[in-house]
Short mmCIF file of C-alpha atoms in Angstrom, two decimals:
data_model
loop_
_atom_site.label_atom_id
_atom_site.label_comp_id
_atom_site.label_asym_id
_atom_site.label_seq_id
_atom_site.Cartn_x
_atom_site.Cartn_y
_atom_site.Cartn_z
CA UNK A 1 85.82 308.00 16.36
CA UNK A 2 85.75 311.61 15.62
CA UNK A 3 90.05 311.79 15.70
CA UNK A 4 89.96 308.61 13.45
CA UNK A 5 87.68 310.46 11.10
CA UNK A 6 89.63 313.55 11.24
CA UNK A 7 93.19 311.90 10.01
CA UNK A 8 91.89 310.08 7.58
CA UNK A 9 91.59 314.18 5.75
CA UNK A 10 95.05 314.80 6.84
CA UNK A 11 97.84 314.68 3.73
CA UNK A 12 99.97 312.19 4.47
CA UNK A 13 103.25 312.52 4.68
CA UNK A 14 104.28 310.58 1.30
CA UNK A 15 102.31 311.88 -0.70
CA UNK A 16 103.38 315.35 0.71
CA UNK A 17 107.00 314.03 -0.85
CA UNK A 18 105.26 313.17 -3.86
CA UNK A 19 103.83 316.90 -4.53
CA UNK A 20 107.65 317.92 -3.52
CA UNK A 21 109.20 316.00 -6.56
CA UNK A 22 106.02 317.04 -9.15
CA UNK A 23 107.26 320.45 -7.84
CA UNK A 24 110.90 319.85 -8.62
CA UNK A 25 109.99 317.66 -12.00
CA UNK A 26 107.69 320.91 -12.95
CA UNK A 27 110.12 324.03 -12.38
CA UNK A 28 112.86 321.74 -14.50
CA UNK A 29 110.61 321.68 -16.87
CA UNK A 30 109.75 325.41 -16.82
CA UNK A 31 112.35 327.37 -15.47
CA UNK A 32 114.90 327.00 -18.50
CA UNK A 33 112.26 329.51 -21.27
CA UNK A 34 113.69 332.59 -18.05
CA UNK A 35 117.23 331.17 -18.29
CA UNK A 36 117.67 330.21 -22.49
CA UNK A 37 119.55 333.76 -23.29
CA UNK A 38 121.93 333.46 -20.61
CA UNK A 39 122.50 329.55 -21.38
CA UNK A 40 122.67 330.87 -25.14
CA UNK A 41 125.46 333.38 -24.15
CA UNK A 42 127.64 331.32 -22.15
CA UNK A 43 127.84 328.26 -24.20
CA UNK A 44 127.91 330.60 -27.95
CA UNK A 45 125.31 328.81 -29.21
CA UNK A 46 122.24 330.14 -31.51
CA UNK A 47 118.87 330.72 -29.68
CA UNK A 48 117.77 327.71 -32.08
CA UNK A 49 120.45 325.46 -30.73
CA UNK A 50 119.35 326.66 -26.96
CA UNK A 51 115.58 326.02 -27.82
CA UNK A 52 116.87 322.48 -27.91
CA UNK A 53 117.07 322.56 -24.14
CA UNK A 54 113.00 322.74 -24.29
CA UNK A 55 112.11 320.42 -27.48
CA UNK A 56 114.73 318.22 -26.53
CA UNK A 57 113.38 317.97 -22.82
CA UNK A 58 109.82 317.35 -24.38
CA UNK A 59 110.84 314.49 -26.78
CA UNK A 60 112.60 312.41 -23.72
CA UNK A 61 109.59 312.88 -21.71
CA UNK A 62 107.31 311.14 -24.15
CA UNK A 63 110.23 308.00 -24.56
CA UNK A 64 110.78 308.19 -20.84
CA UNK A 65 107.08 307.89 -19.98
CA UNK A 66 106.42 304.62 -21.90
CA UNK A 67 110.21 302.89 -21.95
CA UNK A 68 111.23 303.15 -18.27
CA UNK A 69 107.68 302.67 -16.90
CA UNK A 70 107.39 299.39 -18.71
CA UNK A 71 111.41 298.42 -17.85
CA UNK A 72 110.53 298.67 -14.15
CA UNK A 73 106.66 297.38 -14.36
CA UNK A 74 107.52 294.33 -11.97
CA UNK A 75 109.92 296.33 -9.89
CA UNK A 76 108.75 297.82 -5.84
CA UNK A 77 107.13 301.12 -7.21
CA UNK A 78 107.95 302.84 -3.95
CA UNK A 79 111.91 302.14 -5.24
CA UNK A 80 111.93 303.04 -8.90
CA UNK A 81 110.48 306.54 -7.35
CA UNK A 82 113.12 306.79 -5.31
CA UNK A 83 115.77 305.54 -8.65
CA UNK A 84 113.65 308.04 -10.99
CA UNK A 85 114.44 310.83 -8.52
CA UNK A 86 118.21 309.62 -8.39
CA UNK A 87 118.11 310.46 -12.12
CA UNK A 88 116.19 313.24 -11.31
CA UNK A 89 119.15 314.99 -9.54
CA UNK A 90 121.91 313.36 -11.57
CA UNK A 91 120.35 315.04 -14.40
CA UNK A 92 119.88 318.69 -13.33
CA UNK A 93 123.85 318.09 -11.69
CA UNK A 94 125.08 317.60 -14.68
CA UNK A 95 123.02 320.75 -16.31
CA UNK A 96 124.26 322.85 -13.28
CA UNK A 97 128.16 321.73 -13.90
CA UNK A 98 127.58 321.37 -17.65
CA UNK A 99 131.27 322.71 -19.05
CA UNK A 100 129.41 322.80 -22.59
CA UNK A 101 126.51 322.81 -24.14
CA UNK A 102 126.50 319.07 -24.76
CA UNK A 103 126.63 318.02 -21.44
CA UNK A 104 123.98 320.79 -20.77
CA UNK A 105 121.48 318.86 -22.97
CA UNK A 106 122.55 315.40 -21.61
CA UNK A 107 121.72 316.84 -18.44
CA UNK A 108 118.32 318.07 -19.66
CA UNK A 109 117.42 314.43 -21.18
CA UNK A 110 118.51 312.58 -18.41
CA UNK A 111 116.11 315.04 -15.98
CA UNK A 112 113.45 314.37 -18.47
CA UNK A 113 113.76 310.47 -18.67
CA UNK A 114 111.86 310.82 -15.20
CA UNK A 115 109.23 312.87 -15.73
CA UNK A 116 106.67 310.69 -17.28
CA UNK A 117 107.23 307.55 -15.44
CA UNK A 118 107.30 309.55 -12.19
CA UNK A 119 103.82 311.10 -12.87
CA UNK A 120 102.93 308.02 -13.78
CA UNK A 121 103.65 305.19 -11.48
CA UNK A 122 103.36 308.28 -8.27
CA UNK A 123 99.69 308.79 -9.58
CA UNK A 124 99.22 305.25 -8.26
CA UNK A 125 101.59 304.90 -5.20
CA UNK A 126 99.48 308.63 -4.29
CA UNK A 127 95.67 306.51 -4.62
CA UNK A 128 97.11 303.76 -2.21
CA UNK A 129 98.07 306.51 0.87
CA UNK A 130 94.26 307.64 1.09
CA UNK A 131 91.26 306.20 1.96
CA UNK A 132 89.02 304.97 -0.71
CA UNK A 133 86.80 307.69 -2.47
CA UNK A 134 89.78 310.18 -2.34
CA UNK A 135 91.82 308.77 -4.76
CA UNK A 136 91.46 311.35 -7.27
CA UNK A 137 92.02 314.27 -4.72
CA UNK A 138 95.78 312.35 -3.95
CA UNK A 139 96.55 312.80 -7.58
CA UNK A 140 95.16 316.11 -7.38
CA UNK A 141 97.40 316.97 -4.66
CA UNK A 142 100.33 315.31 -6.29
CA UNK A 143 99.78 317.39 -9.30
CA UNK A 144 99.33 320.22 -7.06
CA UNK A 145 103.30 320.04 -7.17
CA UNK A 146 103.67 320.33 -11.29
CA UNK A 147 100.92 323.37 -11.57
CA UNK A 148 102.54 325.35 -8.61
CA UNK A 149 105.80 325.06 -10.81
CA UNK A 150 104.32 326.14 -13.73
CA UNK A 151 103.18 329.82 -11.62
CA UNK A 152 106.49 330.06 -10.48
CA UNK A 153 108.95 328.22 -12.90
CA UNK A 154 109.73 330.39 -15.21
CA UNK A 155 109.82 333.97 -12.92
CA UNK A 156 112.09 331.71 -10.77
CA UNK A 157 114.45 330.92 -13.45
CA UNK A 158 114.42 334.46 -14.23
CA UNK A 159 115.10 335.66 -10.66
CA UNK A 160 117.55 332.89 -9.66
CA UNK A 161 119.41 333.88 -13.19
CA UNK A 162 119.23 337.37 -12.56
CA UNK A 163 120.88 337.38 -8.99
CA UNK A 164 123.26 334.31 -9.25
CA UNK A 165 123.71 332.90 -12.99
CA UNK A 166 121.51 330.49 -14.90
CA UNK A 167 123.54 327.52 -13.17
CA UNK A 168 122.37 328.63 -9.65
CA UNK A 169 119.10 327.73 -10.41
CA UNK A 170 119.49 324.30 -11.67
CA UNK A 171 121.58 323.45 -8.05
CA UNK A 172 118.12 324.94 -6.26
CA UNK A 173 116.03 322.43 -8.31
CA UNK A 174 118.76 319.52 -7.16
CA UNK A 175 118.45 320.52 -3.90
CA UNK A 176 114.80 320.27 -3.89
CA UNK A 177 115.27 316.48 -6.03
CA UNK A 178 117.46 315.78 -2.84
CA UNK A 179 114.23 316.67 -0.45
CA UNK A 180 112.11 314.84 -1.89
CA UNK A 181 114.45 311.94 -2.48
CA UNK A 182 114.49 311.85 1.21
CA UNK A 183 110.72 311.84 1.68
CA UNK A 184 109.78 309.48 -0.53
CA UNK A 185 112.62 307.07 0.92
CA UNK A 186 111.38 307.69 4.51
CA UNK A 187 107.65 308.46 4.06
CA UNK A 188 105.99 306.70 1.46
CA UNK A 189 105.47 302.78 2.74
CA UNK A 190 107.12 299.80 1.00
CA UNK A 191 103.85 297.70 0.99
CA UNK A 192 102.83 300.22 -2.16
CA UNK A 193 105.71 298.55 -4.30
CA UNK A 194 104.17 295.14 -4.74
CA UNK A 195 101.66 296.32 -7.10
CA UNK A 196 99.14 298.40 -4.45
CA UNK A 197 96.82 299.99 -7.13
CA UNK A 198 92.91 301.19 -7.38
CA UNK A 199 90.77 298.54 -8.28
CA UNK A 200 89.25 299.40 -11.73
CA UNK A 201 86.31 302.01 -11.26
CA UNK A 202 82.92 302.05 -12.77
CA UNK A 203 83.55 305.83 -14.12
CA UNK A 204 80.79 307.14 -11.63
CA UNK A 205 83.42 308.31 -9.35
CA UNK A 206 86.75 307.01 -7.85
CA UNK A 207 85.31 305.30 -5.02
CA UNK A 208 86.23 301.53 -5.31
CA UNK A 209 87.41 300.34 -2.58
CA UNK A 210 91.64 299.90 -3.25
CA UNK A 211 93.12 296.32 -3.17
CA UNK A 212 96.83 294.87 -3.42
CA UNK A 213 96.89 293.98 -7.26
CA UNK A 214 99.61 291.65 -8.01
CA UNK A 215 102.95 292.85 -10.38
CA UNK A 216 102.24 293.16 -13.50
CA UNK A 217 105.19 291.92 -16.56
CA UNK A 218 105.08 293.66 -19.59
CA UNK A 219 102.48 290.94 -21.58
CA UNK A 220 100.14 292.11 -18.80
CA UNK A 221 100.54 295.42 -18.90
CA UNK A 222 100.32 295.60 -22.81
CA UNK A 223 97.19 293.08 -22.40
CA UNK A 224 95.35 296.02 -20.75
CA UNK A 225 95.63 298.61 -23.66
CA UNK A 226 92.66 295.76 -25.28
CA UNK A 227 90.35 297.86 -23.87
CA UNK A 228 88.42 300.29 -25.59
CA UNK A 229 87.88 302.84 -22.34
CA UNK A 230 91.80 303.18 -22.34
CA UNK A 231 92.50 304.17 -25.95
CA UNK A 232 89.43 306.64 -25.78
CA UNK A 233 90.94 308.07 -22.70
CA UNK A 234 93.97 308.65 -24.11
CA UNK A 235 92.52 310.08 -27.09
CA UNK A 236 90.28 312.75 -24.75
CA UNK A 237 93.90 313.49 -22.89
CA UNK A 238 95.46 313.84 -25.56
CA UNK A 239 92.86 316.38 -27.44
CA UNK A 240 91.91 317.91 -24.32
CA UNK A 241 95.79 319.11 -23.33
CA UNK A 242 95.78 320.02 -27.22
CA UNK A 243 93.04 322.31 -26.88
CA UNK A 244 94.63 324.00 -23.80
CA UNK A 245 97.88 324.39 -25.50
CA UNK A 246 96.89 325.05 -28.80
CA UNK A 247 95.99 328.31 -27.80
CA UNK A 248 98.55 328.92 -25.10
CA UNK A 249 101.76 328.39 -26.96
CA UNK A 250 100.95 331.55 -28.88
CA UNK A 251 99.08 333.41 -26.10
CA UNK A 252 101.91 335.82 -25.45
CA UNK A 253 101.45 336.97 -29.09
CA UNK A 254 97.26 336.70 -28.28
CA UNK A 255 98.00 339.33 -24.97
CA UNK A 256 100.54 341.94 -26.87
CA UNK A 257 99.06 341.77 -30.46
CA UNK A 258 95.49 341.45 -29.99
CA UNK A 259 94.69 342.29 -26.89
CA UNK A 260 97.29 346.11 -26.64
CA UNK A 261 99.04 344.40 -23.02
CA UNK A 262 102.84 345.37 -23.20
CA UNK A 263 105.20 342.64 -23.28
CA UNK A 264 106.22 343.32 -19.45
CA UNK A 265 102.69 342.68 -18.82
CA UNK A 266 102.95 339.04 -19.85
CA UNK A 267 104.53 337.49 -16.84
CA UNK A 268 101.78 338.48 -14.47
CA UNK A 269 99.21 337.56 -17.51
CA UNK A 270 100.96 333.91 -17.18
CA UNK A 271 100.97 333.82 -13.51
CA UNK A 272 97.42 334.23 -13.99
CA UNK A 273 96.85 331.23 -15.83
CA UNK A 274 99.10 329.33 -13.35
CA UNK A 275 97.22 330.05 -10.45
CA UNK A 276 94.21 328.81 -12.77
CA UNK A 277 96.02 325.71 -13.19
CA UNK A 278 96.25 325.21 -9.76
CA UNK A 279 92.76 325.83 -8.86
CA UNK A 280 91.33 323.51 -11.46
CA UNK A 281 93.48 320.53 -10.65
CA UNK A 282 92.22 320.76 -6.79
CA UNK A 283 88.22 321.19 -8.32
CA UNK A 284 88.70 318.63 -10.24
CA UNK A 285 90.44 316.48 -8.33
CA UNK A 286 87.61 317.07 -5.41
CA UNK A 287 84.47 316.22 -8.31
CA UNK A 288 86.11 313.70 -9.99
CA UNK A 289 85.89 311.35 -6.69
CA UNK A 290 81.73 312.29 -6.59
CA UNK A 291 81.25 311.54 -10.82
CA UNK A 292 84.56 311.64 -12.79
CA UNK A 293 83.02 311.09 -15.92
CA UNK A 294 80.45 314.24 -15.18
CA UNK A 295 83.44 316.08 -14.45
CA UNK A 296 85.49 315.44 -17.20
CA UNK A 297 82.82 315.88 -19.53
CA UNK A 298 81.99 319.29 -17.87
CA UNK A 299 85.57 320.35 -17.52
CA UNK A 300 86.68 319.45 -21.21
CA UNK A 301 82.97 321.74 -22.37
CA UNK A 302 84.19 324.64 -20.12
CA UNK A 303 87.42 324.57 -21.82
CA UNK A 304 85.81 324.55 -25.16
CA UNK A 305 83.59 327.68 -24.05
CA UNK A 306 86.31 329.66 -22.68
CA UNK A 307 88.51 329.26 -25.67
CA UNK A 308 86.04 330.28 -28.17
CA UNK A 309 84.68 333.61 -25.75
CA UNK A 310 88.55 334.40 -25.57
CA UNK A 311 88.83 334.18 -29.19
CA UNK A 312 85.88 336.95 -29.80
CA UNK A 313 86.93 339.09 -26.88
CA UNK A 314 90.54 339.23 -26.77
CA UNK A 315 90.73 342.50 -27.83
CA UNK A 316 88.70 342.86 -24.22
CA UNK A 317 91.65 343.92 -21.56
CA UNK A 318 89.54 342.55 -18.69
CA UNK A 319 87.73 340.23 -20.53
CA UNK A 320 91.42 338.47 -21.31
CA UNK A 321 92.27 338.34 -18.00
CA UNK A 322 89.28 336.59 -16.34
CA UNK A 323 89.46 334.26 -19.46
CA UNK A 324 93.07 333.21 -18.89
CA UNK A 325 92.43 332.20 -15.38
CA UNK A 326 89.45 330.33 -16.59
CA UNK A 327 91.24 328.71 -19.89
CA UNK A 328 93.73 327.28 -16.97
CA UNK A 329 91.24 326.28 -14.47
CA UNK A 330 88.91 324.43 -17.09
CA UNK A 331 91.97 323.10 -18.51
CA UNK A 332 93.67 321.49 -15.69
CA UNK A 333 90.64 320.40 -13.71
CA UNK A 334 90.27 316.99 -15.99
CA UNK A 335 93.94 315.93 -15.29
CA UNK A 336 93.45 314.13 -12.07
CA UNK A 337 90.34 312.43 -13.26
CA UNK A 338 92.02 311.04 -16.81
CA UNK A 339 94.54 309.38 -14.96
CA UNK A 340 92.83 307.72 -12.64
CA UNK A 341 90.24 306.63 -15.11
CA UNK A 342 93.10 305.56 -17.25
CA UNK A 343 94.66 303.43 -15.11
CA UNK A 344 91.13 302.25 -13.66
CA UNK A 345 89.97 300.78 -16.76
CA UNK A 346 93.70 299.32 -17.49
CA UNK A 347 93.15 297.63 -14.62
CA UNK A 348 95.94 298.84 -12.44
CA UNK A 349 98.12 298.93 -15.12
CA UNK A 350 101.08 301.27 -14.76
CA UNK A 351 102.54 301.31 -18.11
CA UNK A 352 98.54 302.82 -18.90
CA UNK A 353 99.88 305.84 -16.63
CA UNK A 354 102.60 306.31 -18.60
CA UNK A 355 100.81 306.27 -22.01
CA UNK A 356 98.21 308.84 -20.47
CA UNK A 357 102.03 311.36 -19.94
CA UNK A 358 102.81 310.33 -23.16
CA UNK A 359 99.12 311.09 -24.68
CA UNK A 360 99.50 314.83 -23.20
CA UNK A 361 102.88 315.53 -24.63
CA UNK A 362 101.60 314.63 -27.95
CA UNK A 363 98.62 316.66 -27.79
CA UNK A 364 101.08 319.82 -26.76
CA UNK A 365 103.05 318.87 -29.71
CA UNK A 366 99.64 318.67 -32.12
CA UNK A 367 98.11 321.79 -30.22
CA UNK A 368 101.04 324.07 -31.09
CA UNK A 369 101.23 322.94 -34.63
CA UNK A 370 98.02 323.50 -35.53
CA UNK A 371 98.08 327.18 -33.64
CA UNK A 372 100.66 327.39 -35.66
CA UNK A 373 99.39 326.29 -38.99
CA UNK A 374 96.69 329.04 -38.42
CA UNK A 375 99.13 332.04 -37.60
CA UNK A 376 101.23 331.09 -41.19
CA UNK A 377 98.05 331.15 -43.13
CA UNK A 378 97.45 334.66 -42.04
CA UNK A 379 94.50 334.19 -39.35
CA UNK A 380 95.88 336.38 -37.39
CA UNK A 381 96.90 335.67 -33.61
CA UNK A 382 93.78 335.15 -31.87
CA UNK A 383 93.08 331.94 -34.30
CA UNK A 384 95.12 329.62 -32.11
CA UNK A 385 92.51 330.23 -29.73
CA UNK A 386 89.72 329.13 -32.28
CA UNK A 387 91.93 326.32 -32.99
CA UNK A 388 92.00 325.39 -29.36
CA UNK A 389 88.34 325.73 -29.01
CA UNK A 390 87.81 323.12 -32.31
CA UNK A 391 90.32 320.48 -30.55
CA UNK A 392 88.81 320.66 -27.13
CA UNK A 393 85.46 319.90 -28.86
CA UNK A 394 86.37 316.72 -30.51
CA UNK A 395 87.86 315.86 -26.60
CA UNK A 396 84.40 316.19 -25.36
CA UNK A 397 82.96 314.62 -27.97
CA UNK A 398 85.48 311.60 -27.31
CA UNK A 399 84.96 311.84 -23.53
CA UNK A 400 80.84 311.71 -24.37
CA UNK A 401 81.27 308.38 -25.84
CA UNK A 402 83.52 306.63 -23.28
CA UNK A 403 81.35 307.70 -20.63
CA UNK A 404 78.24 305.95 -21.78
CA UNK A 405 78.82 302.55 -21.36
CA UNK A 406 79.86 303.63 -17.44
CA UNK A 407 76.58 305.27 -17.37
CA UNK A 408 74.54 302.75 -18.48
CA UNK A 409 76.61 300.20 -16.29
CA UNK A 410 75.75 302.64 -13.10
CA UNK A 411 71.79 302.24 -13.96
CA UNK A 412 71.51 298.96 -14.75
CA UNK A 413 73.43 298.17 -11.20
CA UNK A 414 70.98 300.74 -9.56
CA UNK A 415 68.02 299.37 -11.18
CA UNK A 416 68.65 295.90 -12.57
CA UNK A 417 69.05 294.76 -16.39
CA UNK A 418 66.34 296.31 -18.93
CA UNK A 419 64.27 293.78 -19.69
CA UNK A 420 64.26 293.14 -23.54
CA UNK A 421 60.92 292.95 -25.23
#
C-alpha cells in the first residue's frame, strides 16, 4: 500500500517528455534576442528586419494556437503532439540551414505554428498521466519546461553563438525537438488521444476525479466558449500576463536608467526573474490543486503589489532585486491554474486551451504597448511598472468575479440551498 502510494508522486515518464518539448518550444522562443546581431550580420539585413525573427515568431503563435488546435480537435492528441513536434524540428532545421534570411523566418513561423497548440492540447494529455487532485501540479511541471527556458534561453543563445555561430544553436534546440519527439512517441499512452480530459471542476481546486470525454468536432468545441467562466478566464489571462509584461518589456531600461545597474548587470538581473518564474509556476501549480480560485486571486494581487512597490523603489539596488524575483514568481504562479480552469469550465474543450495561449500573447502584445505609451509621453522608465501594476488590477478584479459563482456553488454543496424567505 505504502509503494502504491509512493508512485503515484513519481513524474511519469510522459509527462517528463512533455516538460522536454516546453523546454525546447521555450529556448526557440528565447534564445534568438542573444543571437539577432549575428543573424543581422550574416544575412545584411537591418536590426528592424532581424526583430522580425521575434514579432514574427509571436504573431504565428497566436494563429497557431487557435487554427491547428481546432484542425486536429477530433484527431488522437497523443499523435498531433508527436506531428506538432515534427514541425517543431522541421522548423528550427530550416532556421539552422536557412541560406537567407527568408528561409530563416519561414523557419521561425513554422517553429512557432506549434507552440500554442502544443501548450495547449499537452496541458491536457499532462492532467490525464496523474492521479486526480494533481492535475494542476502536471501542468505545472509541464510548464516547468517553458520557465526553465526562459532562465537560460537567451544566455544560451549567447554562449552557443559565441563559441560556434548563431546556427549552432538552433541544431542544439532540434536535437532536443528530436528527444522529446522520442518520448512522447514512446512514453506518453495512446488511450490519452481519444479525448482523455479533466472533468470540469467546481473552481475550489482541481480535484475532480478525470474521465474519458469523448472527441470533440469543431461545433463542440466552439459550443463551449457559451460560457461565461471561459471568456472571464481568458480575460484574467490575458490582463494578468499583461501586467507581468507590461513592465518587463522595458525592465532593462527600469534596471540601467532608474535603478544605476550597468548594462552587463542585466543578464544576471533577468536570470533572476527566471528563476522567479520557475518557482511560481511549481507554487502555484501545488495551491491551485487545494483552491485554484484562492490562488489565482492571491497570485494575480501579489503581482499587483509587487509591481507598484517596484515602481516607488526602483531606484532601491536591493530593493530591485528581491522585487524582480518576486514580479516573476507572483507572475507565473497563476499559469497552471488558468489553464486548467479554462479548459475545466470549457468542458474538456481543447480548442479553450488554445484560446487561453492565444489570450497571453495578446496581453504581451497590450502590456508592451501600453509600457510603451507611457515611456513616449515622458513618464519616465519606471512608469511601465505603474502601468503593469494598473493592468494586473483589473485581472484581479476580473478573476474576483468569476470566482464567485464557484464559491457560492462550493457552500451551497457543503451546506445545502439557502432557503429563500
Amino acid at each position: 500500500m505504502h509503494e502504491r502510494a509512493a508512485g503515484t508522486r513519481r513524474v511519469p515518464a510522459g509527462l517528463v517528455a512533455l516538460a522536454v518539448g516546453g523546454f525546447g518550444i521555450g529556448l526557440t522562443e528565447f534564445l534568438i534576442a542573444g543571437l539577432l546581431p549575428q543573424v543581422a550580420a550574416d544575412f545584411r539585413v537591418s536590426e528592424a528586419a532581424a526583430g522580425w525573427l521575434i514579432s514574427g515568431y509571436a504573431l504565428s503563435v497566436a494563429v497557431g494556437a487557435i487554427v491547428l488546435t481546432a484542425a486536429t480537435a477530433r484527431l488522437p492528441r497523443k499523435w498531433v503532439l508527436v506531428a506538432l513536434v515534427v514541425l517543431f524540428v522541421v522548423g528550427n532545421l530550416l532556421s539552422a540551414v536557412a541560406p537567407s534570411y527568408r528561409v530563416m523566418l519561414l523557419g521561425r513561423i513554422v517553429a512557432a505554428l506549434c507552440h500554442g497548440s502544443f501548450f495547449g492540447i499537452g496541458s491536457l494529455v499532462a492532467r490525464s498521466l496523474v492521479a486526480p487532485g494533481r492535475g494542476t501540479r502536471a501542468v505545472a511541471v509541464m510548464f516547468a519546461g517553458l520557465t526553465v527556458a526562459n532562465v537560460l534561453g537567451v544566455p544560451f543563445g549567447a554562449l552557443v553563438g559565441e563559441r560556434w555561430g548563431w546556427r549552432a544553436a538552433f541544431w542544439a534546440v532540434t536535437a532536443i525537438g528530436l528527444v522529446a519527439l522520442a518520448g512522447i512517441a514512446a512514453y506518453v499512452p495512446g488511450g490519452v488521444g481519444t479525448g482523455t480530459g479533466a472533468a470540469a471542476g467546481s473552481g475550489a481546486g482541481d480535484t475532480a476525479p478525470i474521465r474519458p470525454a469523448p472527441p470533440m468536432g469543431l461545433r463542440t468545441q466552439i459550443g463551449a466558449f457559451r460560457s461565461g467562466q471561459v471568456w472571464l478566464t481568458l480575460a484574467a489571462t490575458a490582463l494578468g500576463y499583461g501586467g507581468m509584461f507590461g513592465a518587463f518589456s522595458y525592465i532593462a531600461y527600469t534596471f540601467t536608467e532608474v535603478g544605476g545597474f550597468s548594462s552587463a548587470d542585466v543578464p544576471w538581473l533577468l536570470m533572476v526573474y527566471g528563476v522567479g518564474l520557475v518557482v511560481g509556476n511549481l507554487l502555484g501549480g501545488r495551491a491551485a490543486d487545494h483552491d485554484r480560485d484562492r490562488t489565482l486571486v492571491l497570485a494575480l494581487t501579489g503581482l499587483t503589489v509587487t509591481l507598484t512597490l517596484f515602481g516607488l523603489l526602483a531606484a532601491d539596488a536591493t530593493a530591485s532585486v528581491l522585487l524582480v524575483f518576486l514580479m516573476g514568481l507572483f507572475g507565473f504562479a497563476a499559469v497552471p491554474g488558468m489553464i486548467t480552469r479554462v479548459t475545466d469550465h470549457a468542458q474538456g474543450a481543447v480548442l479553450a486551451a488554445g484560446a487561453n495561449v492565444s489570450a497571453s500573447n495578446l496581453g504581451n502584445a497590450l502590456g508592451a504597448w501600453a509600457g510603451g505609451l507611457a515611456i513616449t509621453a515622458g513618464l519616465g522608465y519606471a512608469a511601465p511598472l505603474y502601468v503593469g501594476a494598473a493592468i494586473a488590477l483589473t485581472s484581479v478584479a476580473v478573476m474576483m468575479v468569476a470566482a464567485r459563482p464557484a464559491r457560492r456553488a462550493e457552500r451551497e454543496e457543503e451546506h445545502g440551498p439557502a432557503v429563500r424567505r
